[in-house]
């Protein structure tokens, strides 16, 4: 399983990459392998402020924030989540509300221990 060291993870198999006050969120390589072929991805929460653990695209947001953008490439190519879960298969970009919530997420070694 590919578990990049620079990312943070949730026990529910989402990853988050912090980029200043914003972050990119997707599902892990493990999660996509367990789900099988992804054939549909949608997000109706763009513009919404969500709390950590609230759902977006049938996934859980790792930290509280406003959903800024949905990866529109997934509308035509949902299989990108399977092919490149940490790159082109990202799902949403968010503006982080509370950076201290990042401290509660798993690092790569802790995530590997649960999968």
XYZ file of N, CA, C and O in Angstrom:
460
model
N 0.836 -1.188 0.000
C 0.000 0.000 0.000
C 0.880 1.250 0.000
O 1.841 1.337 0.748
N 0.491 2.193 -0.790
C 1.191 3.470 -0.863
C 0.629 4.395 0.225
O -0.559 4.688 0.231
N 1.499 4.836 1.146
C 1.108 5.735 2.235
C 2.154 6.859 2.316
O 3.130 6.749 3.050
N 1.969 7.931 1.529
C 2.954 9.016 1.523
C 3.172 9.625 2.913
O 2.213 9.925 3.628
N 4.428 9.812 3.270
C 4.791 10.302 4.604
C 4.384 11.749 4.846
O 4.172 12.149 5.987
N 4.249 12.542 3.799
C 3.971 13.975 3.985
C 2.494 14.285 4.240
O 2.149 15.433 4.514
N 1.631 13.284 4.179
C 0.200 13.495 4.381
C -0.227 13.139 5.793
O 0.483 12.447 6.511
N -1.413 13.609 6.180
C -2.075 13.193 7.418
C -3.251 12.313 7.020
O -3.784 12.441 5.915
N -3.690 11.443 7.949
C -4.717 10.455 7.630
C -5.768 10.376 8.727
O -5.520 10.742 9.867
N -6.946 9.840 8.351
C -7.994 9.564 9.327
C -8.144 8.054 9.463
O -7.741 7.295 8.576
N -8.775 7.627 10.526
C -9.061 6.207 10.714
C -10.085 5.724 9.694
O -10.219 4.530 9.462
N -10.820 6.653 9.081
C -11.830 6.323 8.079
C -11.240 6.287 6.669
O -11.962 6.187 5.694
N -9.903 6.431 6.555
C -9.160 6.261 5.296
C -9.227 7.453 4.346
O -9.141 7.293 3.137
N -9.361 8.661 4.903
C -9.174 9.864 4.105
C -7.766 10.391 4.352
O -7.186 10.147 5.393
N -7.231 11.117 3.388
C -5.951 11.789 3.563
C -6.156 13.289 3.377
O -7.129 13.718 2.769
N -5.216 14.056 3.932
C -5.257 15.508 3.805
C -3.832 16.017 3.615
O -2.907 15.575 4.282
N -3.690 16.920 2.626
C -2.397 17.570 2.370
C -2.592 19.059 2.598
O -3.355 19.717 1.893
N -1.917 19.594 3.593
C -2.053 21.005 3.957
C -1.189 21.857 3.029
O -0.020 21.555 2.803
N -1.806 22.920 2.510
C -1.119 23.873 1.632
C -1.435 25.272 2.138
O -2.361 25.921 1.652
N -0.718 25.704 3.181
C -1.002 26.997 3.802
C -2.275 26.920 4.620
O -2.421 26.041 5.464
N -3.248 27.811 4.331
C -4.531 27.806 5.040
C -5.544 26.880 4.372
O -6.657 26.725 4.852
N -5.143 26.301 3.261
C -6.032 25.399 2.533
C -5.481 23.977 2.609
O -4.338 23.755 3.001
N -6.318 23.030 2.205
C -5.891 21.637 2.191
C -6.617 20.890 1.088
O -7.735 21.246 0.702
N -5.961 19.859 0.586
C -6.538 18.965 -0.410
C -6.892 17.674 0.317
O -6.124 17.196 1.156
N -8.064 17.105 -0.005
C -8.549 15.907 0.679
C -8.937 14.847 -0.353
O -9.497 15.167 -1.401
N -8.635 13.600 -0.022
C -9.031 12.485 -0.881
C -9.106 11.214 -0.058
O -9.056 11.252 1.172
N -9.236 10.087 -0.753
C -9.236 8.802 -0.053
C -7.909 8.105 -0.288
O -7.238 8.332 -1.293
N -7.547 7.255 0.644
C -6.250 6.591 0.591
C -6.217 5.477 -0.454
O -7.254 5.006 -0.931
N -5.015 5.055 -0.767
C -4.809 3.928 -1.673
C -5.509 2.691 -1.121
O -6.151 1.943 -1.857
N -5.418 2.488 0.190
C -6.094 1.353 0.821
C -7.606 1.434 0.593
O -8.247 0.451 0.207
N -8.179 2.619 0.824
C -9.628 2.788 0.671
C -10.074 2.511 -0.754
O -11.048 1.796 -0.981
N -9.360 3.059 -1.730
C -9.780 2.843 -3.118
C -9.669 1.376 -3.496
O -10.484 0.858 -4.238
N -8.680 0.670 -2.939
C -8.541 -0.755 -3.256
C -9.684 -1.565 -2.649
O -10.135 -2.547 -3.232
N -10.170 -1.148 -1.481
C -11.283 -1.836 -0.833
C -12.621 -1.540 -1.518
O -13.507 -2.391 -1.551
N -12.750 -0.340 -2.079
C -13.992 0.050 -2.740
C -14.139 -0.556 -4.130
O -15.241 -0.667 -4.649
N -13.029 -0.917 -4.754
C -13.090 -1.421 -6.128
C -13.155 -0.268 -7.107
O -12.802 0.864 -6.788
N -13.619 -0.551 -8.307
C -13.650 0.466 -9.354
C -14.628 1.582 -9.006
O -15.819 1.345 -8.823
N -14.102 2.801 -8.923
C -14.925 3.976 -8.659
C -15.572 4.386 -9.986
O -14.872 4.627 -10.970
N -16.895 4.459 -10.018
C -17.589 4.783 -11.254
C -18.357 6.100 -11.173
O -18.884 6.577 -12.176
N -18.421 6.695 -9.979
C -19.178 7.939 -9.826
C -18.674 8.683 -8.603
O -18.524 8.093 -7.540
N -18.398 9.974 -8.765
C -18.019 10.833 -7.637
C -18.745 12.154 -7.818
O -18.722 12.735 -8.899
N -19.402 12.624 -6.759
C -20.036 13.930 -6.814
C -19.807 14.657 -5.497
O -19.465 14.037 -4.492
N -19.999 15.952 -5.536
C -19.849 16.743 -4.314
C -20.845 17.891 -4.387
O -20.755 18.730 -5.275
N -21.784 17.893 -3.455
C -22.790 18.949 -3.415
C -22.544 19.915 -2.256
O -23.429 20.669 -1.883
N -21.332 19.885 -1.698
C -21.047 20.709 -0.528
C -20.102 21.877 -0.821
O -19.644 22.531 0.105
N -19.803 22.155 -2.087
C -18.929 23.287 -2.411
C -19.578 24.562 -1.893
O -20.763 24.797 -2.102
N -18.799 25.354 -1.157
C -19.302 26.582 -0.559
C -19.823 26.398 0.854
O -20.071 27.372 1.551
N -19.986 25.148 1.277
C -20.488 24.867 2.623
C -19.348 24.813 3.637
O -18.264 24.327 3.337
N -19.609 25.291 4.835
C -18.676 25.148 5.959
C -19.099 23.899 6.721
O -20.240 23.799 7.175
N -18.195 22.936 6.843
C -18.492 21.668 7.498
C -17.595 21.473 8.712
O -16.467 21.970 8.751
N -18.104 20.742 9.675
C -17.313 20.387 10.851
C -16.498 19.132 10.548
O -16.855 18.350 9.659
N -15.450 18.914 11.301
C -14.670 17.679 11.172
C -15.607 16.499 11.379
O -16.435 16.496 12.290
N -15.515 15.514 10.507
C -16.345 14.329 10.612
C -17.647 14.401 9.839
O -18.310 13.391 9.643
N -18.032 15.613 9.362
C -19.239 15.706 8.538
C -18.941 15.113 7.167
O -17.802 15.050 6.727
N -19.987 14.704 6.473
C -19.786 14.021 5.202
C -19.775 14.967 4.007
O -20.468 15.968 3.971
N -18.937 14.605 3.045
C -18.884 15.215 1.727
C -18.616 14.051 0.782
O -17.828 13.168 1.089
N -19.303 13.983 -0.326
C -19.085 12.896 -1.302
C -19.066 11.521 -0.639
O -18.268 10.657 -1.000
N -19.917 11.293 0.353
C -19.982 10.025 1.095
C -18.695 9.716 1.861
O -18.425 8.577 2.206
N -17.897 10.737 2.132
C -16.665 10.595 2.909
C -16.747 11.540 4.101
O -17.637 12.372 4.183
N -15.778 11.421 5.002
C -15.760 12.268 6.194
C -14.672 13.319 6.078
O -13.525 12.998 5.758
N -15.019 14.557 6.353
C -14.036 15.631 6.308
C -13.091 15.496 7.496
O -13.541 15.416 8.638
N -11.776 15.452 7.236
C -10.815 15.239 8.333
C -10.763 16.365 9.363
O -10.528 16.123 10.537
N -10.950 17.613 8.913
C -10.937 18.775 9.802
C -12.035 19.740 9.351
O -12.479 19.690 8.204
N -12.450 20.607 10.250
C -13.478 21.589 9.907
C -12.952 22.560 8.861
O -11.777 22.923 8.863
N -13.852 22.965 7.970
C -13.455 23.936 6.968
C -14.541 24.168 5.942
O -15.569 23.501 5.931
N -14.288 25.136 5.077
C -15.205 25.441 3.987
C -14.739 24.706 2.743
O -13.564 24.769 2.374
N -15.651 24.011 2.096
C -15.321 23.302 0.856
C -15.224 24.342 -0.258
O -16.208 24.989 -0.613
N -14.004 24.513 -0.768
C -13.741 25.533 -1.773
C -13.925 25.026 -3.196
O -14.350 25.775 -4.083
N -13.560 23.775 -3.408
C -13.516 23.275 -4.781
C -13.676 21.765 -4.804
O -13.180 21.061 -3.923
N -14.367 21.271 -5.817
C -14.485 19.850 -6.101
C -13.626 19.563 -7.330
O -13.589 20.369 -8.266
N -12.956 18.443 -7.340
C -12.137 18.046 -8.486
C -13.062 17.653 -9.637
O -13.516 16.523 -9.727
N -13.330 18.601 -10.526
C -14.285 18.383 -11.604
C -13.823 17.339 -12.607
O -14.636 16.784 -13.343
N -12.530 17.043 -12.644
C -12.045 15.971 -13.530
C -12.691 14.634 -13.179
O -12.831 13.764 -14.036
N -13.105 14.481 -11.925
C -13.705 13.217 -11.489
C -15.095 12.991 -12.080
O -15.563 11.863 -12.120
N -15.745 14.056 -12.534
C -17.060 13.892 -13.154
C -16.960 13.049 -14.416
O -17.796 12.194 -14.671
N -15.922 13.275 -15.212
C -15.734 12.525 -16.446
C -14.821 11.326 -16.293
O -14.871 10.397 -17.093
N -13.971 11.356 -15.264
C -13.005 10.283 -15.049
C -12.938 9.885 -13.572
O -11.922 10.087 -12.912
N -14.013 9.307 -13.019
C -13.991 8.937 -11.602
C -12.916 7.897 -11.278
O -12.460 7.813 -10.141
N -12.471 7.163 -12.296
C -11.433 6.154 -12.088
C -10.087 6.756 -11.693
O -9.184 6.037 -11.247
N -9.934 8.084 -11.784
C -8.708 8.735 -11.314
C -8.485 8.469 -9.825
O -7.354 8.419 -9.360
N -9.574 8.292 -9.078
C -9.448 7.973 -7.648
C -8.741 6.634 -7.478
O -7.921 6.469 -6.578
N -9.006 5.679 -8.359
C -8.333 4.381 -8.310
C -6.898 4.466 -8.818
O -5.988 3.910 -8.209
N -6.713 5.171 -9.934
C -5.403 5.213 -10.582
C -4.378 6.071 -9.835
O -3.203 5.756 -9.826
N -4.827 7.183 -9.256
C -3.906 8.158 -8.662
C -4.561 8.827 -7.454
O -4.845 10.026 -7.476
N -4.828 8.048 -6.375
C -5.590 8.599 -5.245
C -4.936 9.798 -4.559
O -5.637 10.627 -3.980
N -3.610 9.921 -4.621
C -2.918 11.024 -3.946
C -2.559 12.168 -4.891
O -2.017 13.177 -4.469
N -2.857 12.000 -6.166
C -2.538 13.025 -7.148
C -3.795 13.516 -7.833
O -4.607 14.226 -7.249
N -3.984 13.084 -9.086
C -5.133 13.532 -9.875
C -6.467 13.065 -9.318
O -7.510 13.579 -9.694
N -6.468 12.103 -8.398
C -7.700 11.586 -7.823
C -8.149 12.288 -6.550
O -9.017 11.781 -5.848
N -7.570 13.465 -6.240
C -8.028 14.223 -5.063
C -9.507 14.545 -5.243
O -10.024 14.572 -6.359
N -10.205 14.801 -4.130
C -11.654 15.001 -4.226
C -12.077 16.444 -3.973
O -12.800 17.016 -4.771
N -11.645 17.045 -2.864
C -12.018 18.435 -2.593
C -10.830 19.223 -2.054
O -9.879 18.659 -1.519
N -10.934 20.546 -2.203
C -10.024 21.479 -1.546
C -10.859 22.228 -0.527
O -12.007 22.600 -0.796
N -10.276 22.442 0.646
C -10.988 23.138 1.712
C -10.142 24.271 2.277
O -8.918 24.267 2.144
N -10.811 25.225 2.906
C -10.128 26.242 3.712
C -10.278 25.777 5.155
O -11.390 25.656 5.662
N -9.168 25.520 5.803
C -9.171 24.975 7.166
C -9.666 26.023 8.159
O -9.189 27.158 8.164
N -10.616 25.627 9.011
C -11.150 26.536 10.035
C -10.306 26.545 11.298
O -10.126 27.575 11.925
N -9.808 25.369 11.695
C -9.086 25.236 12.955
C -7.887 24.310 12.760
O -8.028 23.095 12.780
N -6.716 24.906 12.577
C -5.510 24.116 12.299
C -5.135 23.177 13.436
O -4.442 22.193 13.223
N -5.607 23.448 14.646
C -5.260 22.562 15.765
C -5.880 21.176 15.587
O -5.388 20.209 16.157
N -6.955 21.071 14.789
C -7.562 19.763 14.530
C -6.618 18.834 13.772
O -6.755 17.613 13.843
N -5.648 19.391 13.067
C -4.676 18.574 12.345
C -3.870 17.697 13.307
O -3.438 16.606 12.944
N -3.702 18.177 14.538
C -2.926 17.427 15.536
C -3.581 16.096 15.893
O -2.920 15.171 16.346
N -4.887 15.974 15.682
C -5.607 14.748 16.007
C -5.583 13.709 14.899
O -6.119 12.609 15.065
N -4.972 14.041 13.771
C -4.921 13.107 12.645
C -3.702 12.194 12.764
O -2.779 12.455 13.523
N -3.715 11.139 11.980
C -2.643 10.144 12.016
C -1.512 10.519 11.064
O -1.764 11.030 9.970
N -0.276 10.225 11.471
C 0.820 10.335 10.529
C 0.880 9.027 9.739
O 0.115 8.091 9.993
N 1.788 8.938 8.775
C 1.843 7.759 7.894
C 2.079 6.479 8.680
O 1.434 5.454 8.414
N 2.985 6.502 9.658
C 3.275 5.273 10.429
C 2.057 4.818 11.237
O 1.756 3.634 11.280
N 1.353 5.764 11.841
C 0.171 5.405 12.630
C -0.929 4.864 11.711
O -1.648 3.928 12.082
N -1.056 5.454 10.519
C -2.059 4.966 9.574
C -1.714 3.537 9.106
O -2.575 2.665 9.046
N -0.451 3.322 8.789
C -0.028 1.975 8.366
C -0.342 0.939 9.424
O -0.686 -0.207 9.105
N -0.245 1.319 10.695
C -0.498 0.383 11.795
C -1.955 -0.056 11.843
O -2.244 -1.148 12.347
N -2.884 0.757 11.332
C -4.298 0.360 11.398
C -4.782 -0.360 10.143
O -5.863 -0.906 10.134
N -3.979 -0.306 9.081
C -4.393 -1.039 7.882
C -3.607 -2.310 7.831
O -3.750 -3.235 7.241
